[in-house]
Amino acid sequence: MTARAADRARYDRATAHLDAPLALVDLDAFDANADDLVRRAGGKPVRVASKSVRCRALLERVLAKDGFAGIMSFTLAESLWLARSGFDDILLAYPSADRAGFAELAGDPKLASAVTIMVDDVAQLDLIDAARAGGREVVRVCLELDTSLKLLGGRVRVGARRSPLHSPAQVADVARAVARRPGFRLVGLMAYEGHVAGVGDAVAGRPLRSRAVRLMQAAARRELAERRAAVVRAVRAVAPDLEYVNGGGTGSVQHTAAEDAVTEIAAGSGLYVPRLFDNYTSFTGRPAALFAQPVVRRPGVGVVTVLGGGYPASGAAGPDRLPVPYLPEGLRYDLQEGAGEVQTPLLGSPADDLLIGDKVWFRHAKAGELCERFDVLHLVEGDAVTATVPTYRGEGHTFL
């Protein structure tokens, strides 16, 4: 029996009393992945990206481990909810236009001390001031550096379109604007190198593309390490008591952690290890989050149909954004139908061994987005469900 077949047998035994559709997290794999992130971070604390987890119980579990500290959130409403729930170090990774949320933040000392907001434009400070509604609390601010690699005099750009702040001078200008402004305190700097951390460099069957990605990422790491160090020096000249410099992501943990200028690492997807993180030379994780769909039809030889399953991930549309049939091994989509809204045909010889009501296990393309489809996660240890915990959705929240 292969390791994957053994996992299937465990998951089927653990959930035999539960009807699919359902989602689970294998805690042995989750904990092993957490340990690997800490190892790769080389002594620097790992801040957990909540968008890749979206479950309070699992955020609490990972933050209880040595080597993890703080949350990187994705909306202001989520940040305030987490702060009210007892989390006390929350970095909002994206700028917000949530005026009601800013009024709440500026009017509550507990929230203001727990949440740091992201800024890359003075206009964002104007919006916050206009939204204060009389609140006088000092708002903690982090600046975001654009990490993109610019080639040929800027005519070619590699990397996500995020912050407009690319050079040390640009970041320092905004840092001075924050420092001069009453009601704000600059405490951090963030730089997410998504073209390194979020792009696999060992795509099966595509050796030339994989080599090109590795060459691009090596060049990007060198350029960013030098520029990030210069940015940090420029910002510390304005704010000597800067609390942290955050960088990285699951795919670049050990590379980013090696930079002296970086004080902490961000990671989240590496806990669940969705399918988009199968194509890396820098690490190998254990799939920890899966969902099961029930077999409801057997249309013919080598074919079964499961209920639902059309759960595409965000990003540029393509086959890599679809969940992948994982267990039993050897199933594939019908190219004419793909993953469907209410039913999904699956092809392959393993289909002939599946009965009506059996579970087919899938892996989502991205990490936390799976939790937008399920109210609860069943936590598995060995071959038993030891707890069932709500996702954000299960607690009544769909923040984005």
CSV table of C-alpha atoms in Angstrom, one decimal:
chain,number,residue,atom,x,y,z
A,1,MET,CA,0.0,0.0,0.0
A,2,THR,CA,1.4,3.4,-1.0
A,3,ALA,CA,1.6,6.3,1.5
A,4,ARG,CA,-1.3,8.0,-0.3
A,5,ALA,CA,-3.4,4.9,-0.2
A,6,ALA,CA,-2.7,4.6,3.5
A,7,ASP,CA,-3.8,8.2,4.0
A,8,ARG,CA,-7.0,7.5,2.1
A,9,ALA,CA,-7.8,4.5,4.3
A,10,ARG,CA,-7.2,6.6,7.4
A,11,TYR,CA,-9.4,9.4,6.2
A,12,ASP,CA,-12.2,7.1,5.1
A,13,ARG,CA,-12.1,5.4,8.6
A,14,ALA,CA,-12.0,8.7,10.4
A,15,THR,CA,-15.0,10.1,8.5
A,16,ALA,CA,-17.0,6.9,8.1
A,17,HIS,CA,-19.7,8.4,10.3
A,18,LEU,CA,-19.8,11.7,8.3
A,19,ASP,CA,-21.6,12.4,5.0
A,20,ALA,CA,-19.7,14.2,2.3
A,21,PRO,CA,-19.2,16.9,1.2
A,22,LEU,CA,-16.9,17.7,4.1
A,23,ALA,CA,-13.4,19.1,4.7
A,24,LEU,CA,-10.7,17.9,7.0
A,25,VAL,CA,-7.3,18.9,8.3
A,26,ASP,CA,-4.8,16.2,9.1
A,27,LEU,CA,-3.2,17.5,12.3
A,28,ASP,CA,-0.1,15.4,12.0
A,29,ALA,CA,0.6,16.9,8.6
A,30,PHE,CA,-0.4,20.4,9.8
A,31,ASP,CA,2.0,20.2,12.7
A,32,ALA,CA,4.8,18.8,10.6
A,33,ASN,CA,4.4,21.6,8.1
A,34,ALA,CA,4.5,24.2,10.9
A,35,ASP,CA,7.7,22.7,12.2
A,36,ASP,CA,9.2,22.9,8.7
A,37,LEU,CA,8.3,26.6,8.4
A,38,VAL,CA,10.0,27.3,11.7
A,39,ARG,CA,13.1,25.3,10.7
A,40,ARG,CA,13.4,27.2,7.4
A,41,ALA,CA,12.9,30.5,9.1
A,42,GLY,CA,16.2,29.9,10.9
A,43,GLY,CA,15.3,31.5,14.2
A,44,LYS,CA,13.3,34.4,12.9
A,45,PRO,CA,9.6,34.5,14.0
A,46,VAL,CA,6.9,33.4,11.5
A,47,ARG,CA,3.8,35.6,11.3
A,48,VAL,CA,0.8,33.5,10.2
A,49,ALA,CA,-1.1,34.7,7.1
A,50,SER,CA,-4.7,34.3,8.2
A,51,LYS,CA,-6.1,34.3,4.7
A,52,SER,CA,-4.4,30.9,4.2
A,53,VAL,CA,-5.9,29.4,7.4
A,54,ARG,CA,-9.4,31.1,8.0
A,55,CYS,CA,-10.1,29.1,11.1
A,56,ARG,CA,-9.6,30.6,14.6
A,57,ALA,CA,-8.9,27.2,16.3
A,58,LEU,CA,-6.0,26.5,13.9
A,59,LEU,CA,-4.6,30.0,14.2
A,60,GLU,CA,-4.6,29.5,18.0
A,61,ARG,CA,-2.9,26.1,17.5
A,62,VAL,CA,-0.1,27.3,15.3
A,63,LEU,CA,0.5,30.4,17.4
A,64,ALA,CA,0.9,28.3,20.5
A,65,LYS,CA,4.0,26.7,18.9
A,66,ASP,CA,7.5,28.1,19.4
A,67,GLY,CA,8.7,30.0,16.4
A,68,PHE,CA,5.4,31.6,15.5
A,69,ALA,CA,4.3,35.2,16.5
A,70,GLY,CA,1.5,37.4,15.3
A,71,ILE,CA,-1.1,37.3,12.5
A,72,MET,CA,-1.0,38.8,9.1
A,73,SER,CA,-4.7,39.5,8.3
A,74,PHE,CA,-6.5,40.4,5.1
A,75,THR,CA,-9.3,42.8,5.9
A,76,LEU,CA,-9.8,45.4,8.6
A,77,ALA,CA,-13.1,43.8,9.7
A,78,GLU,CA,-11.3,40.5,10.1
A,79,SER,CA,-8.5,42.3,12.0
A,80,LEU,CA,-10.9,43.9,14.5
A,81,TRP,CA,-12.8,40.6,15.0
A,82,LEU,CA,-9.5,38.8,15.7
A,83,ALA,CA,-8.5,41.5,18.2
A,84,ARG,CA,-11.8,41.3,20.0
A,85,SER,CA,-11.3,37.6,20.1
A,86,GLY,CA,-8.1,37.9,22.0
A,87,PHE,CA,-5.3,38.1,19.4
A,88,ASP,CA,-3.0,41.0,20.2
A,89,ASP,CA,-0.5,41.3,17.3
A,90,ILE,CA,-2.3,41.7,14.0
A,91,LEU,CA,-0.8,43.2,10.9
A,92,LEU,CA,-3.3,44.1,8.2
A,93,ALA,CA,-1.5,43.2,5.0
A,94,TYR,CA,-3.6,45.3,2.6
A,95,PRO,CA,-4.8,48.9,2.6
A,96,SER,CA,-8.5,49.4,3.5
A,97,ALA,CA,-11.3,51.8,2.7
A,98,ASP,CA,-13.5,50.5,5.6
A,99,ARG,CA,-14.5,53.8,7.1
A,100,ALA,CA,-16.7,52.3,9.8
A,101,GLY,CA,-13.8,50.0,10.8
A,102,PHE,CA,-11.3,52.9,11.0
A,103,ALA,CA,-13.8,54.7,13.3
A,104,GLU,CA,-14.0,51.7,15.5
A,105,LEU,CA,-10.2,51.3,15.5
A,106,ALA,CA,-9.5,54.9,16.4
A,107,GLY,CA,-12.0,54.9,19.2
A,108,ASP,CA,-10.9,51.8,21.1
A,109,PRO,CA,-7.6,51.6,22.9
A,110,LYS,CA,-7.5,47.8,22.9
A,111,LEU,CA,-8.1,47.5,19.1
A,112,ALA,CA,-5.7,50.3,18.4
A,113,SER,CA,-2.9,48.6,20.3
A,114,ALA,CA,-3.5,45.2,18.7
A,115,VAL,CA,-3.9,46.1,15.0
A,116,THR,CA,-1.4,47.6,12.6
A,117,ILE,CA,-2.8,49.0,9.3
A,118,MET,CA,-1.0,49.0,5.9
A,119,VAL,CA,-0.2,52.2,4.0
A,120,ASP,CA,1.5,53.0,0.8
A,121,ASP,CA,-0.1,56.4,0.0
A,122,VAL,CA,-0.7,59.6,2.0
A,123,ALA,CA,-4.2,59.6,0.6
A,124,GLN,CA,-4.9,56.5,2.8
A,125,LEU,CA,-4.0,58.5,5.9
A,126,ASP,CA,-6.4,61.2,4.7
A,127,LEU,CA,-9.2,58.6,4.5
A,128,ILE,CA,-8.5,57.3,8.0
A,129,ASP,CA,-8.5,60.8,9.5
A,130,ALA,CA,-11.8,61.6,7.8
A,131,ALA,CA,-13.2,58.4,9.2
A,132,ARG,CA,-12.1,58.8,12.8
A,133,ALA,CA,-15.5,60.1,14.0
A,134,GLY,CA,-13.9,61.7,17.0
A,135,GLY,CA,-11.7,58.7,17.9
A,136,ARG,CA,-8.3,59.9,19.2
A,137,GLU,CA,-6.4,56.6,19.5
A,138,VAL,CA,-3.0,56.5,17.7
A,139,VAL,CA,-3.2,54.2,14.7
A,140,ARG,CA,-0.2,51.9,14.2
A,141,VAL,CA,1.1,52.0,10.6
A,142,CYS,CA,3.2,49.6,8.4
A,143,LEU,CA,4.5,50.7,5.0
A,144,GLU,CA,4.6,48.3,2.1
A,145,LEU,CA,7.5,48.1,-0.3
A,146,ASP,CA,7.0,47.1,-3.9
A,147,THR,CA,9.2,44.0,-4.5
A,148,SER,CA,8.8,43.7,-8.2
A,149,LEU,CA,11.8,43.1,-10.4
A,150,LYS,CA,12.1,45.8,-13.0
A,151,LEU,CA,14.2,45.2,-16.1
A,152,LEU,CA,15.1,47.2,-19.2
A,153,GLY,CA,14.7,50.5,-17.5
A,154,GLY,CA,11.3,49.6,-16.0
A,155,ARG,CA,9.7,48.5,-19.3
A,156,VAL,CA,9.6,44.9,-18.1
A,157,ARG,CA,8.1,44.2,-14.7
A,158,VAL,CA,8.1,40.8,-12.9
A,159,GLY,CA,5.9,40.6,-9.8
A,160,ALA,CA,2.5,41.6,-8.4
A,161,ARG,CA,1.1,45.1,-8.8
A,162,ARG,CA,0.9,46.1,-5.2
A,163,SER,CA,2.5,49.1,-3.6
A,164,PRO,CA,3.7,52.1,-5.6
A,165,LEU,CA,6.7,52.5,-3.3
A,166,HIS,CA,9.7,51.0,-5.0
A,167,SER,CA,12.8,53.0,-4.2
A,168,PRO,CA,14.3,53.9,-0.8
A,169,ALA,CA,13.5,57.6,-1.4
A,170,GLN,CA,9.8,56.9,-2.1
A,171,VAL,CA,9.4,54.8,1.0
A,172,ALA,CA,11.3,57.3,3.1
A,173,ASP,CA,9.0,60.2,1.8
A,174,VAL,CA,5.9,58.3,3.0
A,175,ALA,CA,7.6,57.4,6.3
A,176,ARG,CA,8.3,61.1,7.0
A,177,ALA,CA,4.6,61.9,6.2
A,178,VAL,CA,3.5,59.3,8.7
A,179,ALA,CA,6.0,60.6,11.3
A,180,ARG,CA,4.8,64.2,10.9
A,181,ARG,CA,1.1,63.3,11.2
A,182,PRO,CA,-0.6,63.4,14.6
A,183,GLY,CA,-2.5,60.3,15.4
A,184,PHE,CA,-0.3,57.8,13.6
A,185,ARG,CA,2.9,55.9,14.5
A,186,LEU,CA,5.1,54.1,12.1
A,187,VAL,CA,6.0,50.7,13.5
A,188,GLY,CA,6.7,48.3,10.6
A,189,LEU,CA,7.8,47.7,7.0
A,190,MET,CA,6.5,44.9,4.8
A,191,ALA,CA,7.6,43.5,1.5
A,192,TYR,CA,6.0,40.4,-0.1
A,193,GLU,CA,8.0,38.9,-2.9
A,194,GLY,CA,5.1,37.0,-4.5
A,195,HIS,CA,7.1,36.3,-7.7
A,196,VAL,CA,9.5,34.3,-5.5
A,197,ALA,CA,7.4,33.0,-2.7
A,198,GLY,CA,4.3,32.2,-4.7
A,199,VAL,CA,5.6,30.8,-8.0
A,200,GLY,CA,6.7,27.2,-8.3
A,201,ASP,CA,10.1,26.6,-9.8
A,202,ALA,CA,9.8,22.9,-10.6
A,203,VAL,CA,6.7,22.5,-12.8
A,204,ALA,CA,6.2,18.8,-13.8
A,205,GLY,CA,6.7,18.4,-17.6
A,206,ARG,CA,7.9,21.9,-18.2
A,207,PRO,CA,11.7,21.9,-17.6
A,208,LEU,CA,12.5,25.0,-19.7
A,209,ARG,CA,9.9,27.1,-17.9
A,210,SER,CA,11.0,25.8,-14.6
A,211,ARG,CA,14.6,26.7,-15.4
A,212,ALA,CA,13.5,30.2,-16.5
A,213,VAL,CA,11.6,30.7,-13.2
A,214,ARG,CA,14.6,29.6,-11.2
A,215,LEU,CA,16.8,32.1,-13.1
A,216,MET,CA,14.3,34.9,-12.6
A,217,GLN,CA,13.9,34.2,-8.9
A,218,ALA,CA,17.6,34.1,-8.3
A,219,ALA,CA,18.0,37.5,-10.0
A,220,ALA,CA,14.9,38.8,-8.1
A,221,ARG,CA,16.3,37.7,-4.7
A,222,ARG,CA,19.6,39.4,-5.3
A,223,GLU,CA,18.1,42.6,-6.4
A,224,LEU,CA,15.5,42.7,-3.6
A,225,ALA,CA,17.9,41.9,-0.9
A,226,GLU,CA,20.1,44.9,-1.8
A,227,ARG,CA,17.1,47.2,-2.3
A,228,ARG,CA,15.3,46.1,0.9
A,229,ALA,CA,18.4,46.7,3.0
A,230,ALA,CA,18.6,50.2,1.6
A,231,VAL,CA,14.9,50.8,2.2
A,232,VAL,CA,15.2,49.7,5.8
A,233,ARG,CA,18.2,52.0,6.4
A,234,ALA,CA,16.2,54.9,5.0
A,235,VAL,CA,13.1,54.2,7.0
A,236,ARG,CA,15.0,53.6,10.3
A,237,ALA,CA,16.6,57.0,9.8
A,238,VAL,CA,13.0,58.4,10.1
A,239,ALA,CA,11.7,55.8,12.6
A,240,PRO,CA,14.6,54.4,14.6
A,241,ASP,CA,12.3,52.4,16.8
A,242,LEU,CA,10.8,50.4,13.9
A,243,GLU,CA,9.4,47.2,15.5
A,244,TYR,CA,9.6,44.8,12.6
A,245,VAL,CA,10.5,44.3,8.9
A,246,ASN,CA,8.3,41.6,7.5
A,247,GLY,CA,9.1,39.6,4.3
A,248,GLY,CA,8.7,36.4,2.5
A,249,GLY,CA,6.1,33.8,2.0
A,250,THR,CA,5.8,30.0,2.1
A,251,GLY,CA,7.9,29.5,-1.0
A,252,SER,CA,10.8,31.8,0.0
A,253,VAL,CA,11.1,31.4,3.8
A,254,GLN,CA,14.7,30.4,4.0
A,255,HIS,CA,15.9,32.9,1.4
A,256,THR,CA,14.1,35.9,2.9
A,257,ALA,CA,15.1,34.8,6.5
A,258,ALA,CA,18.8,35.0,5.4
A,259,GLU,CA,18.6,38.7,4.9
A,260,ASP,CA,19.9,40.7,7.9
A,261,ALA,CA,17.4,43.5,7.2
A,262,VAL,CA,14.4,41.2,7.7
A,263,THR,CA,13.3,40.6,11.3
A,264,GLU,CA,10.3,38.3,10.7
A,265,ILE,CA,8.8,36.0,8.0
A,266,ALA,CA,5.2,35.7,6.8
A,267,ALA,CA,3.8,32.3,5.8
A,268,GLY,CA,0.4,30.6,5.9
A,269,SER,CA,-0.1,28.4,2.8
A,270,GLY,CA,2.7,26.1,4.0
A,271,LEU,CA,0.5,24.9,6.8
A,272,TYR,CA,-2.2,23.4,4.6
A,273,VAL,CA,0.1,22.8,1.5
A,274,PRO,CA,-2.5,23.2,-1.3
A,275,ARG,CA,-1.7,21.9,-4.8
A,276,LEU,CA,0.0,25.1,-6.0
A,277,PHE,CA,2.8,24.4,-3.6
A,278,ASP,CA,3.7,21.0,-5.1
A,279,ASN,CA,6.2,22.6,-7.6
A,280,TYR,CA,9.0,23.9,-5.4
A,281,THR,CA,12.6,22.8,-5.2
A,282,SER,CA,13.1,24.7,-1.9
A,283,PHE,CA,10.8,22.6,0.3
A,284,THR,CA,8.4,19.7,0.3
A,285,GLY,CA,5.3,19.9,2.5
A,286,ARG,CA,2.6,17.4,3.4
A,287,PRO,CA,-0.9,18.0,2.2
A,288,ALA,CA,-2.9,18.7,5.3
A,289,ALA,CA,-6.2,20.2,4.1
A,290,LEU,CA,-8.5,18.1,1.9
A,291,PHE,CA,-12.2,18.0,1.0
A,292,ALA,CA,-14.3,15.0,0.1
A,293,GLN,CA,-17.2,14.8,-2.4
A,294,PRO,CA,-19.5,11.8,-2.5
A,295,VAL,CA,-19.9,9.5,-5.5
A,296,VAL,CA,-23.5,9.9,-6.7
A,297,ARG,CA,-23.4,8.3,-10.2
A,298,ARG,CA,-21.6,5.6,-12.2
A,299,PRO,CA,-22.3,6.6,-15.8
A,300,GLY,CA,-20.2,3.9,-17.3
A,301,VAL,CA,-16.9,1.9,-17.2
A,302,GLY,CA,-14.1,4.1,-15.9
A,303,VAL,CA,-16.4,6.9,-14.9
A,304,VAL,CA,-17.9,8.1,-11.6
A,305,THR,CA,-19.7,11.4,-10.9
A,306,VAL,CA,-19.3,13.2,-7.6
A,307,LEU,CA,-21.6,15.9,-6.2
A,308,GLY,CA,-20.3,19.4,-6.7
A,309,GLY,CA,-16.6,20.1,-6.6
A,310,GLY,CA,-16.3,23.2,-8.8
A,311,TYR,CA,-14.3,25.2,-6.3
A,312,PRO,CA,-11.8,27.3,-8.4
A,313,ALA,CA,-9.2,29.4,-6.7
A,314,SER,CA,-8.5,33.1,-7.3
A,315,GLY,CA,-5.9,34.3,-9.7
A,316,ALA,CA,-5.5,34.1,-13.5
A,317,ALA,CA,-8.0,31.4,-14.7
A,318,GLY,CA,-6.5,28.1,-15.8
A,319,PRO,CA,-6.3,24.4,-15.0
A,320,ASP,CA,-3.9,25.1,-12.1
A,321,ARG,CA,-6.7,27.0,-10.3
A,322,LEU,CA,-8.9,23.9,-10.1
A,323,PRO,CA,-8.9,21.5,-7.2
A,324,VAL,CA,-7.2,18.2,-8.0
A,325,PRO,CA,-8.7,14.8,-7.4
A,326,TYR,CA,-6.2,13.3,-5.0
A,327,LEU,CA,-7.6,10.1,-3.4
A,328,PRO,CA,-7.9,7.4,-4.8
A,329,GLU,CA,-4.9,8.0,-7.0
A,330,GLY,CA,-5.4,8.0,-10.7
A,331,LEU,CA,-8.7,10.0,-11.2
A,332,ARG,CA,-8.8,12.9,-13.6
A,333,TYR,CA,-11.3,15.4,-14.9
A,334,ASP,CA,-13.3,15.0,-18.1
A,335,LEU,CA,-11.9,17.8,-20.2
A,336,GLN,CA,-15.3,18.6,-21.7
A,337,GLU,CA,-16.8,19.2,-18.2
A,338,GLY,CA,-14.0,19.9,-15.7
A,339,ALA,CA,-15.0,20.6,-12.1
A,340,GLY,CA,-18.7,21.3,-12.0
A,341,GLU,CA,-21.0,23.5,-9.9
A,342,VAL,CA,-23.3,20.6,-8.9
A,343,GLN,CA,-21.6,17.5,-10.3
A,344,THR,CA,-18.2,16.5,-11.5
A,345,PRO,CA,-17.4,13.5,-13.7
A,346,LEU,CA,-14.1,11.8,-12.9
A,347,LEU,CA,-12.3,9.4,-15.3
A,348,GLY,CA,-9.8,6.6,-14.7
A,349,SER,CA,-9.6,3.0,-13.7
A,350,PRO,CA,-10.0,3.7,-10.0
A,351,ALA,CA,-13.5,4.8,-10.7
A,352,ASP,CA,-14.6,1.1,-11.3
A,353,ASP,CA,-13.8,0.4,-7.6
A,354,LEU,CA,-15.9,3.2,-6.2
A,355,LEU,CA,-19.4,2.6,-5.0
A,356,ILE,CA,-22.3,5.1,-4.7
A,357,GLY,CA,-21.7,7.0,-1.4
A,358,ASP,CA,-17.9,6.5,-1.4
A,359,LYS,CA,-15.8,9.6,-0.9
A,360,VAL,CA,-13.3,11.1,-3.4
A,361,TRP,CA,-10.8,13.3,-1.7
A,362,PHE,CA,-9.6,16.5,-3.4
A,363,ARG,CA,-6.9,19.1,-2.7
A,364,HIS,CA,-7.8,22.8,-3.3
A,365,ALA,CA,-5.5,24.9,-5.5
A,366,LYS,CA,-5.0,27.5,-2.8
A,367,ALA,CA,-5.0,27.3,1.0
A,368,GLY,CA,-7.6,29.2,3.0
A,369,GLU,CA,-10.0,29.7,0.1
A,370,LEU,CA,-11.2,26.1,0.8
A,371,CYS,CA,-12.7,27.4,4.1
A,372,GLU,CA,-15.1,29.7,2.1
A,373,ARG,CA,-16.9,26.5,1.0
A,374,PHE,CA,-17.2,24.7,4.3
A,375,ASP,CA,-18.7,25.7,7.7
A,376,VAL,CA,-16.5,23.4,9.7
A,377,LEU,CA,-13.2,21.5,9.5
A,378,HIS,CA,-12.9,18.0,10.9
A,379,LEU,CA,-9.5,17.6,12.6
A,380,VAL,CA,-8.0,14.2,12.1
A,381,GLU,CA,-5.3,12.6,14.2
A,382,GLY,CA,-4.4,9.1,13.1
A,383,ASP,CA,-7.6,7.5,11.9
A,384,ALA,CA,-10.0,9.4,14.1
A,385,VAL,CA,-11.7,12.8,14.0
A,386,THR,CA,-10.7,14.3,17.4
A,387,ALA,CA,-12.4,17.7,17.0
A,388,THR,CA,-14.7,19.6,14.7
A,389,VAL,CA,-14.0,23.4,14.5
A,390,PRO,CA,-15.7,26.2,12.7
A,391,THR,CA,-14.1,28.1,9.8
A,392,TYR,CA,-14.6,31.8,9.5
A,393,ARG,CA,-17.7,31.0,7.4
A,394,GLY,CA,-18.9,28.7,10.2
A,395,GLU,CA,-18.7,31.6,12.6
A,396,GLY,CA,-20.8,33.8,10.3
A,397,HIS,CA,-18.0,35.8,8.7
A,398,THR,CA,-17.2,36.1,5.0
A,399,PHE,CA,-14.8,39.0,5.2
A,400,LEU,CA,-13.9,39.1,1.5
